[in-house]
mmCIF file of C-alpha atoms in Angstrom:
data_model
loop_
_atom_site.group_PDB
_atom_site.id
_atom_site.type_symbol
_atom_site.label_atom_id
_atom_site.label_comp_id
_atom_site.label_asym_id
_atom_site.label_seq_id
_atom_site.Cartn_x
_atom_site.Cartn_y
_atom_site.Cartn_z
ATOM 1 C CA MET N 1 -21.344 148.192 -138.529
ATOM 2 C CA SER N 2 -19.507 148.600 -141.799
ATOM 3 C CA SER N 3 -21.521 148.561 -145.089
ATOM 4 C CA PHE N 4 -21.536 145.476 -147.327
ATOM 5 C CA SER N 5 -19.566 145.310 -150.522
ATOM 6 C CA ASP N 6 -17.823 142.497 -152.463
ATOM 7 C CA SER N 7 -14.434 143.945 -151.620
ATOM 8 C CA ASN N 8 -15.295 144.260 -147.903
ATOM 9 C CA PHE N 9 -16.411 140.637 -147.789
ATOM 10 C CA VAL N 10 -13.356 139.392 -149.657
ATOM 11 C CA LYS N 11 -11.128 141.281 -147.191
ATOM 12 C CA LYS N 12 -12.959 139.797 -144.244
ATOM 13 C CA LEU N 13 -12.584 136.288 -145.746
ATOM 14 C CA LEU N 14 -8.793 136.914 -146.068
ATOM 15 C CA GLU N 15 -8.728 137.755 -142.363
ATOM 16 C CA LEU N 16 -10.862 134.715 -141.393
ATOM 17 C CA ASN N 17 -9.230 131.982 -139.346
ATOM 18 C CA ASN N 18 -10.521 128.673 -137.907
ATOM 19 C CA SER N 19 -11.144 130.037 -134.402
ATOM 20 C CA GLN N 20 -14.760 130.025 -133.183
ATOM 21 C CA GLN N 21 -14.639 133.763 -132.477
ATOM 22 C CA SER N 22 -13.440 134.622 -135.989
ATOM 23 C CA ILE N 23 -16.082 132.473 -137.611
ATOM 24 C CA GLN N 24 -18.912 133.772 -135.405
ATOM 25 C CA THR N 25 -17.820 137.390 -135.832
ATOM 26 C CA LEU N 26 -17.940 137.163 -139.667
ATOM 27 C CA SER N 27 -21.121 135.141 -139.536
ATOM 28 C CA LEU N 28 -22.925 137.836 -137.522
ATOM 29 C CA TRP N 29 -21.745 140.450 -140.034
ATOM 30 C CA LEU N 30 -23.093 138.404 -142.923
ATOM 31 C CA ILE N 31 -26.426 137.752 -141.210
ATOM 32 C CA HIS N 32 -26.695 141.496 -140.600
ATOM 33 C CA HIS N 33 -26.422 141.996 -144.384
ATOM 34 C CA ARG N 34 -28.606 138.984 -145.259
ATOM 35 C CA ARG N 35 -30.436 141.021 -147.999
ATOM 36 C CA HIS N 36 -27.232 140.474 -149.992
ATOM 37 C CA SER N 37 -27.364 136.680 -149.447
ATOM 38 C CA LYS N 38 -27.145 135.738 -153.172
ATOM 39 C CA THR N 39 -23.973 137.936 -153.595
ATOM 40 C CA ILE N 40 -22.512 136.694 -150.337
ATOM 41 C CA VAL N 41 -22.955 133.039 -151.356
ATOM 42 C CA GLU N 42 -21.472 133.693 -154.851
ATOM 43 C CA VAL N 43 -18.471 135.530 -153.394
ATOM 44 C CA TRP N 44 -18.049 132.683 -150.816
ATOM 45 C CA ARG N 45 -18.119 129.996 -153.602
ATOM 46 C CA ARG N 46 -15.625 132.025 -155.765
ATOM 47 C CA GLU N 47 -13.166 132.584 -152.961
ATOM 48 C CA LEU N 48 -13.388 128.992 -151.740
ATOM 49 C CA GLN N 49 -11.910 127.990 -155.189
ATOM 50 C CA LYS N 50 -8.847 130.149 -154.490
ATOM 51 C CA VAL N 51 -7.914 129.363 -150.893
ATOM 52 C CA LYS N 52 -5.309 126.853 -149.762
ATOM 53 C CA PHE N 53 -6.545 123.437 -148.748
ATOM 54 C CA SER N 54 -5.880 124.247 -145.084
ATOM 55 C CA ARG N 55 -8.540 126.979 -145.150
ATOM 56 C CA ARG N 56 -11.247 125.287 -147.073
ATOM 57 C CA LEU N 57 -12.868 123.663 -144.048
ATOM 58 C CA THR N 58 -13.020 127.078 -142.303
ATOM 59 C CA PHE N 59 -15.149 128.365 -145.235
ATOM 60 C CA ILE N 60 -17.511 125.415 -144.794
ATOM 61 C CA TYR N 61 -17.738 126.076 -141.056
ATOM 62 C CA LEU N 62 -18.619 129.718 -141.852
ATOM 63 C CA ALA N 63 -21.410 128.632 -144.212
ATOM 64 C CA ASN N 64 -22.659 126.291 -141.416
ATOM 65 C CA ASP N 65 -22.713 129.083 -138.838
ATOM 66 C CA VAL N 66 -24.436 131.536 -141.140
ATOM 67 C CA VAL N 67 -27.106 129.023 -142.279
ATOM 68 C CA GLN N 68 -27.942 127.735 -138.765
ATOM 69 C CA ASN N 69 -27.931 131.102 -136.982
ATOM 70 C CA SER N 70 -29.888 132.978 -139.654
ATOM 71 C CA LYS N 71 -32.864 130.588 -139.647
ATOM 72 C CA LYS N 72 -34.925 132.688 -137.295
ATOM 73 C CA LYS N 73 -34.158 135.781 -139.411
ATOM 74 C CA GLY N 74 -35.197 134.198 -142.674
ATOM 75 C CA PRO N 75 -34.595 131.357 -145.123
ATOM 76 C CA GLU N 76 -32.339 133.271 -147.533
ATOM 77 C CA PHE N 77 -29.013 131.732 -146.611
ATOM 78 C CA ALA N 78 -30.239 128.090 -146.315
ATOM 79 C CA ARG N 79 -31.845 128.424 -149.776
ATOM 80 C CA ASP N 80 -28.852 130.120 -151.498
ATOM 81 C CA PHE N 81 -26.135 127.979 -149.892
ATOM 82 C CA ALA N 82 -27.978 124.809 -150.880
ATOM 83 C CA THR N 83 -27.235 125.633 -154.525
ATOM 84 C CA VAL N 84 -23.479 125.708 -154.055
ATOM 85 C CA LEU N 85 -22.668 123.402 -151.209
ATOM 86 C CA VAL N 86 -22.221 120.294 -153.303
ATOM 87 C CA ASP N 87 -19.492 121.999 -155.345
ATOM 88 C CA GLY N 88 -18.175 123.502 -152.119
ATOM 89 C CA PHE N 89 -17.827 120.008 -150.561
ATOM 90 C CA LYS N 90 -16.093 118.735 -153.628
ATOM 91 C CA VAL N 91 -13.528 121.584 -153.414
ATOM 92 C CA ALA N 92 -13.122 121.178 -149.638
ATOM 93 C CA SER N 93 -12.511 117.374 -150.082
ATOM 94 C CA ARG N 94 -10.046 117.741 -152.953
ATOM 95 C CA ASP N 95 -6.436 116.850 -152.028
ATOM 96 C CA THR N 96 -7.275 116.786 -148.366
ATOM 97 C CA ASP N 97 -6.762 114.287 -145.515
ATOM 98 C CA ASP N 98 -8.988 111.832 -143.682
ATOM 99 C CA LYS N 99 -9.416 114.251 -140.713
ATOM 100 C CA THR N 100 -10.981 116.881 -142.947
ATOM 101 C CA LYS N 101 -13.289 114.292 -144.589
ATOM 102 C CA GLN N 102 -14.422 113.120 -141.162
ATOM 103 C CA SER N 103 -15.192 116.732 -140.205
ATOM 104 C CA LEU N 104 -17.292 117.151 -143.348
ATOM 105 C CA GLU N 105 -19.112 113.861 -142.633
ATOM 106 C CA ARG N 106 -19.876 114.969 -139.135
ATOM 107 C CA LEU N 107 -21.273 118.275 -140.438
ATOM 108 C CA CYS N 108 -23.589 116.260 -142.777
ATOM 109 C CA ASN N 109 -24.808 114.247 -139.784
ATOM 110 C CA ILE N 110 -25.569 117.478 -137.826
ATOM 111 C CA TRP N 111 -27.448 118.948 -140.754
ATOM 112 C CA HIS N 112 -29.406 115.762 -141.225
ATOM 113 C CA GLU N 113 -30.322 115.504 -137.530
ATOM 114 C CA ARG N 114 -31.378 119.132 -137.287
ATOM 115 C CA GLY N 115 -33.175 119.192 -140.586
ATOM 116 C CA VAL N 116 -31.016 122.072 -141.798
ATOM 117 C CA PHE N 117 -31.123 120.793 -145.423
ATOM 118 C CA LYS N 118 -33.247 118.232 -147.288
ATOM 119 C CA SER N 119 -32.153 114.604 -147.248
ATOM 120 C CA ASP N 120 -31.431 114.366 -150.959
ATOM 121 C CA LEU N 121 -28.988 117.323 -150.579
ATOM 122 C CA ILE N 122 -27.264 115.585 -147.625
ATOM 123 C CA VAL N 123 -26.831 112.441 -149.839
ATOM 124 C CA GLN N 124 -25.215 114.541 -152.562
ATOM 125 C CA LEU N 125 -22.894 116.175 -149.996
ATOM 126 C CA ARG N 126 -21.751 112.811 -148.646
ATOM 127 C CA LYS N 127 -21.127 111.528 -152.141
ATOM 128 C CA ALA N 128 -19.117 114.644 -153.036
ATOM 129 C CA THR N 129 -16.923 113.960 -150.026
ATOM 130 C CA GLU N 130 -16.497 110.258 -150.791
ATOM 131 C CA ASP N 131 -15.643 110.758 -154.439
ATOM 132 C CA GLU N 132 -12.482 112.669 -153.623
ATOM 133 C CA PRO N 133 -9.541 110.540 -152.478
ATOM 134 C CA ALA N 134 -7.857 111.427 -149.211
ATOM 135 C CA VAL N 135 -4.121 112.288 -149.071
ATOM 136 C CA LYS N 136 -1.611 112.281 -146.238
ATOM 137 C CA ARG N 137 -0.141 115.636 -145.400
ATOM 138 C CA LYS N 138 2.601 116.812 -143.084
ATOM 139 C CA LYS N 139 1.500 119.088 -140.392
ATOM 140 C CA VAL N 140 2.357 122.708 -141.278
ATOM 141 C CA VAL N 141 3.374 124.993 -138.446
ATOM 142 C CA GLU N 142 2.834 128.642 -139.236
ATOM 143 C CA GLN N 143 5.081 131.153 -137.596
ATOM 144 C CA VAL N 144 3.345 134.323 -136.532
ATOM 145 C CA LEU N 145 5.578 137.320 -136.189
ATOM 146 C CA ALA N 146 4.941 140.302 -133.968
ATOM 147 C CA LEU N 147 4.638 143.595 -135.720
ATOM 148 C CA ARG N 148 8.124 144.737 -134.741
ATOM 149 C CA GLU N 149 9.688 141.419 -135.622
ATOM 150 C CA GLU N 150 7.954 141.419 -139.038
ATOM 151 C CA ALA N 151 9.295 144.893 -139.751
ATOM 152 C CA ASP N 152 12.757 143.944 -138.595
ATOM 153 C CA THR N 153 12.847 140.683 -140.645
ATOM 154 C CA ASP N 154 11.526 142.280 -143.806
ATOM 155 C CA ASN N 155 14.374 141.407 -146.085
ATOM 156 C CA THR N 156 13.191 142.379 -149.543
ATOM 157 C CA GLU N 157 15.785 141.434 -152.132
ATOM 158 C CA SER N 158 15.316 144.439 -154.389
ATOM 159 C CA PRO N 159 15.750 147.755 -152.550
ATOM 160 C CA ARG N 160 12.635 149.813 -152.165
ATOM 161 C CA ASP N 161 12.507 153.546 -152.839
ATOM 162 C CA PRO N 162 12.135 155.402 -149.516
ATOM 163 C CA PRO N 163 8.819 157.236 -148.980
ATOM 164 C CA ASP N 164 8.723 161.001 -149.351
ATOM 165 C CA ALA N 165 8.805 162.926 -146.053
ATOM 166 C CA GLU N 166 5.387 164.337 -146.920
ATOM 167 C CA GLU N 167 3.945 160.863 -147.581
ATOM 168 C CA LEU N 168 5.354 159.547 -144.331
ATOM 169 C CA VAL N 169 4.038 162.510 -142.282
ATOM 170 C CA LYS N 170 0.578 161.984 -143.829
ATOM 171 C CA ALA N 171 0.622 158.270 -142.922
ATOM 172 C CA LEU N 172 1.613 159.043 -139.346
ATOM 173 C CA GLN N 173 -1.098 161.678 -139.089
ATOM 174 C CA GLU N 174 -3.708 159.173 -140.326
ATOM 175 C CA LEU N 175 -2.705 156.779 -137.551
ATOM 176 C CA GLU N 176 -3.763 159.439 -135.031
ATOM 177 C CA GLN N 177 -7.351 158.822 -136.225
ATOM 178 C CA SER N 178 -7.047 155.011 -135.947
ATOM 179 C CA ALA N 179 -9.377 152.680 -134.218
ATOM 180 C CA SER N 180 -7.307 152.439 -131.033
ATOM 181 C CA SER N 181 -7.676 156.224 -130.663
ATOM 182 C CA ASP N 182 -11.497 156.072 -130.911
ATOM 183 C CA ALA N 183 -12.521 156.872 -127.349
ATOM 184 C CA GLY N 184 -16.187 157.019 -128.317
ATOM 185 C CA ILE N 185 -16.418 153.411 -129.539
ATOM 186 C CA ARG N 186 -14.519 152.177 -126.489
ATOM 187 C CA GLU N 187 -16.981 153.997 -124.171
ATOM 188 C CA ARG N 188 -19.849 152.327 -126.051
ATOM 189 C CA ILE N 189 -18.247 148.899 -125.597
ATOM 190 C CA ALA N 190 -17.596 149.566 -121.897
ATOM 191 C CA ALA N 191 -21.253 150.612 -121.502
ATOM 192 C CA LEU N 192 -22.582 147.300 -122.830
ATOM 193 C CA PRO N 193 -24.774 145.487 -120.280
ATOM 194 C CA LYS N 194 -23.128 142.813 -118.254
ATOM 195 C CA GLU N 195 -25.592 140.225 -119.504
ATOM 196 C CA VAL N 196 -24.118 140.199 -123.043
ATOM 197 C CA SER N 197 -20.724 138.956 -121.865
ATOM 198 C CA ASP N 198 -21.495 136.966 -118.711
ATOM 199 C CA VAL N 199 -22.809 133.425 -119.286
ATOM 200 C CA SER N 200 -23.776 133.128 -115.652
ATOM 201 C CA MET N 201 -26.388 135.873 -116.091
ATOM 202 C CA LEU N 202 -28.391 133.611 -118.434
ATOM 203 C CA GLY N 203 -30.009 132.018 -115.400
ATOM 204 C CA LYS N 204 -31.948 135.176 -114.852
ATOM 205 C CA VAL N 205 -33.777 134.887 -118.193
ATOM 206 C CA GLN N 206 -37.153 133.456 -117.231
ATOM 207 C CA ASP N 207 -39.405 134.100 -120.227
ATOM 208 C CA LYS N 208 -39.270 134.249 -124.028
ATOM 209 C CA GLU N 209 -39.625 137.926 -124.216
ATOM 210 C CA SER N 210 -36.609 138.501 -122.003
ATOM 211 C CA ALA N 211 -34.681 135.903 -124.004
ATOM 212 C CA ASP N 212 -35.507 137.649 -127.293
ATOM 213 C CA ARG N 213 -34.565 141.045 -125.915
ATOM 214 C CA LEU N 214 -31.263 139.672 -124.641
ATOM 215 C CA SER N 215 -30.642 137.933 -127.973
ATOM 216 C CA ASP N 216 -31.025 141.244 -129.762
ATOM 217 C CA GLU N 217 -28.686 142.916 -127.293
ATOM 218 C CA VAL N 218 -26.110 140.165 -127.783
ATOM 219 C CA ASP N 219 -26.423 140.456 -131.569
ATOM 220 C CA ASP N 220 -25.954 144.210 -131.430
ATOM 221 C CA ALA N 221 -22.909 143.802 -129.072
ATOM 222 C CA CYS N 222 -21.389 141.195 -131.418
ATOM 223 C CA MET N 223 -21.828 143.408 -134.442
ATOM 224 C CA LEU N 224 -20.386 146.422 -132.567
ATOM 225 C CA LEU N 225 -17.331 144.362 -131.442
ATOM 226 C CA ALA N 226 -17.003 142.751 -134.824
ATOM 227 C CA ASP N 227 -16.840 146.053 -136.561
ATOM 228 C CA TYR N 228 -14.347 147.449 -134.048
ATOM 229 C CA ASN N 229 -12.218 144.323 -134.335
ATOM 230 C CA GLY N 230 -12.223 144.806 -138.102
ATOM 231 C CA ARG N 231 -11.108 148.338 -137.672
ATOM 232 C CA LEU N 232 -8.386 147.266 -135.268
ATOM 233 C CA ALA N 233 -7.199 144.623 -137.699
ATOM 234 C CA ALA N 234 -7.053 147.308 -140.475
ATOM 235 C CA GLU N 235 -5.093 149.548 -138.113
ATOM 236 C CA LEU N 236 -2.643 146.715 -137.439
ATOM 237 C CA GLU N 237 -2.000 146.318 -141.197
ATOM 238 C CA GLU N 238 -1.573 150.121 -141.624
ATOM 239 C CA ARG N 239 0.863 150.223 -138.665
ATOM 240 C CA ARG N 240 2.752 147.353 -140.246
ATOM 241 C CA HIS N 241 2.978 149.318 -143.467
ATOM 242 C CA VAL N 242 4.050 152.496 -141.669
ATOM 243 C CA ALA N 243 6.651 150.503 -139.763
ATOM 244 C CA VAL N 244 8.196 149.382 -143.096
ATOM 245 C CA MET N 245 7.952 152.971 -144.470
ATOM 246 C CA LEU N 246 9.822 154.209 -141.340
ATOM 247 C CA LYS N 247 12.446 151.463 -141.747
ATOM 248 C CA ASP N 248 13.002 152.447 -145.374
ATOM 249 C CA PHE N 249 13.015 156.130 -144.504
ATOM 250 C CA ILE N 250 15.512 155.732 -141.717
ATOM 251 C CA ALA N 251 17.784 153.599 -143.944
ATOM 252 C CA ALA N 252 17.688 156.301 -146.610
ATOM 253 C CA GLN N 253 18.443 158.960 -144.021
ATOM 254 C CA LYS N 254 21.464 156.958 -142.791
ATOM 255 C CA ASP N 255 22.726 156.746 -146.330
ATOM 256 C CA GLN N 256 22.236 160.472 -146.838
ATOM 257 C CA LEU N 257 23.885 161.117 -143.440
ATOM 258 C CA ALA N 258 26.984 159.178 -144.515
ATOM 259 C CA GLU N 259 27.076 161.165 -147.836
ATOM 260 C CA ALA N 260 26.676 164.414 -145.991
ATOM 261 C CA GLU N 261 29.541 163.534 -143.584
ATOM 262 C CA GLN N 262 31.784 162.650 -146.575
ATOM 263 C CA ARG N 263 30.812 165.855 -148.331
ATOM 264 C CA LEU N 264 31.513 167.878 -145.141
ATOM 265 C CA ASP N 265 34.991 166.406 -144.856
ATOM 266 C CA GLU N 266 35.680 167.154 -148.531
ATOM 267 C CA TYR N 267 34.631 170.805 -148.165
ATOM 268 C CA LYS N 268 36.513 171.210 -144.865
ATOM 269 C CA GLN N 269 39.642 170.276 -146.793
ATOM 270 C CA LYS N 270 38.793 172.822 -149.458
ATOM 271 C CA LEU N 271 38.201 175.447 -146.798
ATOM 272 C CA ALA N 272 41.567 174.616 -145.227
ATOM 273 C CA LYS N 273 43.320 175.033 -148.592
ATOM 274 C CA VAL N 274 41.608 178.369 -149.303
ATOM 275 C CA SER N 275 42.403 179.565 -145.790
ATOM 276 C CA GLU N 276 46.065 178.681 -146.260
ATOM 277 C CA VAL N 277 46.190 180.667 -149.609
ATOM 278 C CA ARG N 278 44.517 183.596 -147.836
ATOM 279 C CA SER N 279 47.112 183.495 -145.005
ATOM 280 C CA GLU N 280 49.983 183.349 -147.495
ATOM 281 C CA LEU N 281 48.556 186.120 -149.562
ATOM 282 C CA LYS N 282 48.191 188.288 -146.506
ATOM 283 C CA SER N 283 51.818 187.682 -145.581
ATOM 284 C CA HIS N 284 52.970 188.341 -149.159
ATOM 285 C CA ILE N 285 51.130 191.689 -149.183
ATOM 286 C CA GLN N 286 52.843 192.700 -145.938
ATOM 287 C CA ASN N 287 56.278 192.199 -147.522
ATOM 288 C CA LEU N 288 55.601 194.321 -150.557
ATOM 289 C CA PRO N 289 57.186 197.920 -150.538
ATOM 290 C CA ASP N 290 55.153 200.785 -149.255
ATOM 291 C CA LEU N 291 54.577 203.053 -152.305
ATOM 292 C CA THR N 292 53.538 205.849 -150.037
ATOM 293 C CA LEU N 293 57.236 206.321 -148.922
ATOM 294 C CA LEU N 294 58.591 207.051 -152.490
ATOM 295 C CA PRO N 295 59.253 210.678 -153.558
ATOM 296 C CA ASP N 296 56.217 212.603 -154.682
ATOM 297 C CA VAL N 297 56.188 212.749 -158.443
ATOM 298 C CA SER N 298 52.770 214.094 -158.805
ATOM 299 C CA GLY N 299 54.177 217.448 -160.211
ATOM 300 C CA GLY N 300 55.752 215.673 -163.147
ATOM 301 C CA LEU N 301 59.388 215.713 -164.568
ATOM 302 C CA ALA N 302 61.249 218.676 -166.144
ATOM 303 C CA PRO N 303 60.719 218.983 -169.937
ATOM 304 C CA LEU N 304 63.455 217.568 -172.185
ATOM 305 C CA PRO N 305 65.660 220.193 -173.987
ATOM 306 C CA SER N 306 64.707 221.029 -177.559
ATOM 307 C CA ALA N 307 67.018 220.448 -180.585
ATOM 308 C CA GLY N 308 67.787 224.154 -180.709
ATOM 309 C CA ASP N 309 68.869 224.203 -177.115
ATOM 310 C CA LEU N 310 71.128 221.276 -177.683
ATOM 311 C CA PHE N 311 72.867 223.001 -180.677
ATOM 312 C CA SER N 312 73.392 226.141 -178.681
ATOM 313 C CA LEU N 313 75.074 224.117 -176.011
ATOM 314 C CA PHE N 314 77.509 222.650 -178.576
ATOM 315 C CA LYS N 315 78.406 226.133 -179.938
ATOM 316 C CA HIS N 316 79.429 227.314 -176.549
#
């Protein structure tokens, strides 16, 4: 089970969706860290102010799950959430539709029937819901892309700098230690008793002691699976990031490949020209006279006659 921190909780809230499994998984994690209830409630209140209207009801459902399922552990969450729920209902009711308001009203009815909160707080919650006018909204269909599709359709307008090879190698090496490679945790999950995942086995619980023991086992299994699911979700984000890095790296390599091919062609032409000059020079050298065939003049020429010799020649 991962340790509690504001940043961890905020991250888990960002990953929260309106499915029962998602709400219950985060709820179990929060109950496990109930000694931080005041901080948890404050972060919940703060983040509720930021989320889109379509996710506000999910935050309210999370608070409901935490409060109701933590009662046997202690009163911390019921006490602390009671201080912020009126403002929370105002936020959840703001700019929303009738369907959301009906869901909030139904939640108030459940809390009243089960005595989760005092009657005067239920009255304030209902008033907070009624004071905010409902609006009509068009249904928004969210498109969920697979990891590969998301990487392929990532059309960022401004070009990104490609990652360094060292950075990319490091990211790939870190993926080798990811959650999906953790054989130990998968063995622990596989070794969980059948009773924690098979509803039909509940019929065998005959006494309170067995029920409490099974409840603890189920809580432990949920926390183990919640933590592993969180690690898998983090791995998915990391793989998405690495997929984009690979895409940018490959694109940069293709550009460099094209430049290298162009440079190779250019220097092939230079080599051809130099080879041509080399061939012509070789032919030219072969056509030059062979100096070794000329008379040997290494002994030097005969000395020129002196002036006296010349006069003597004229006298004769």
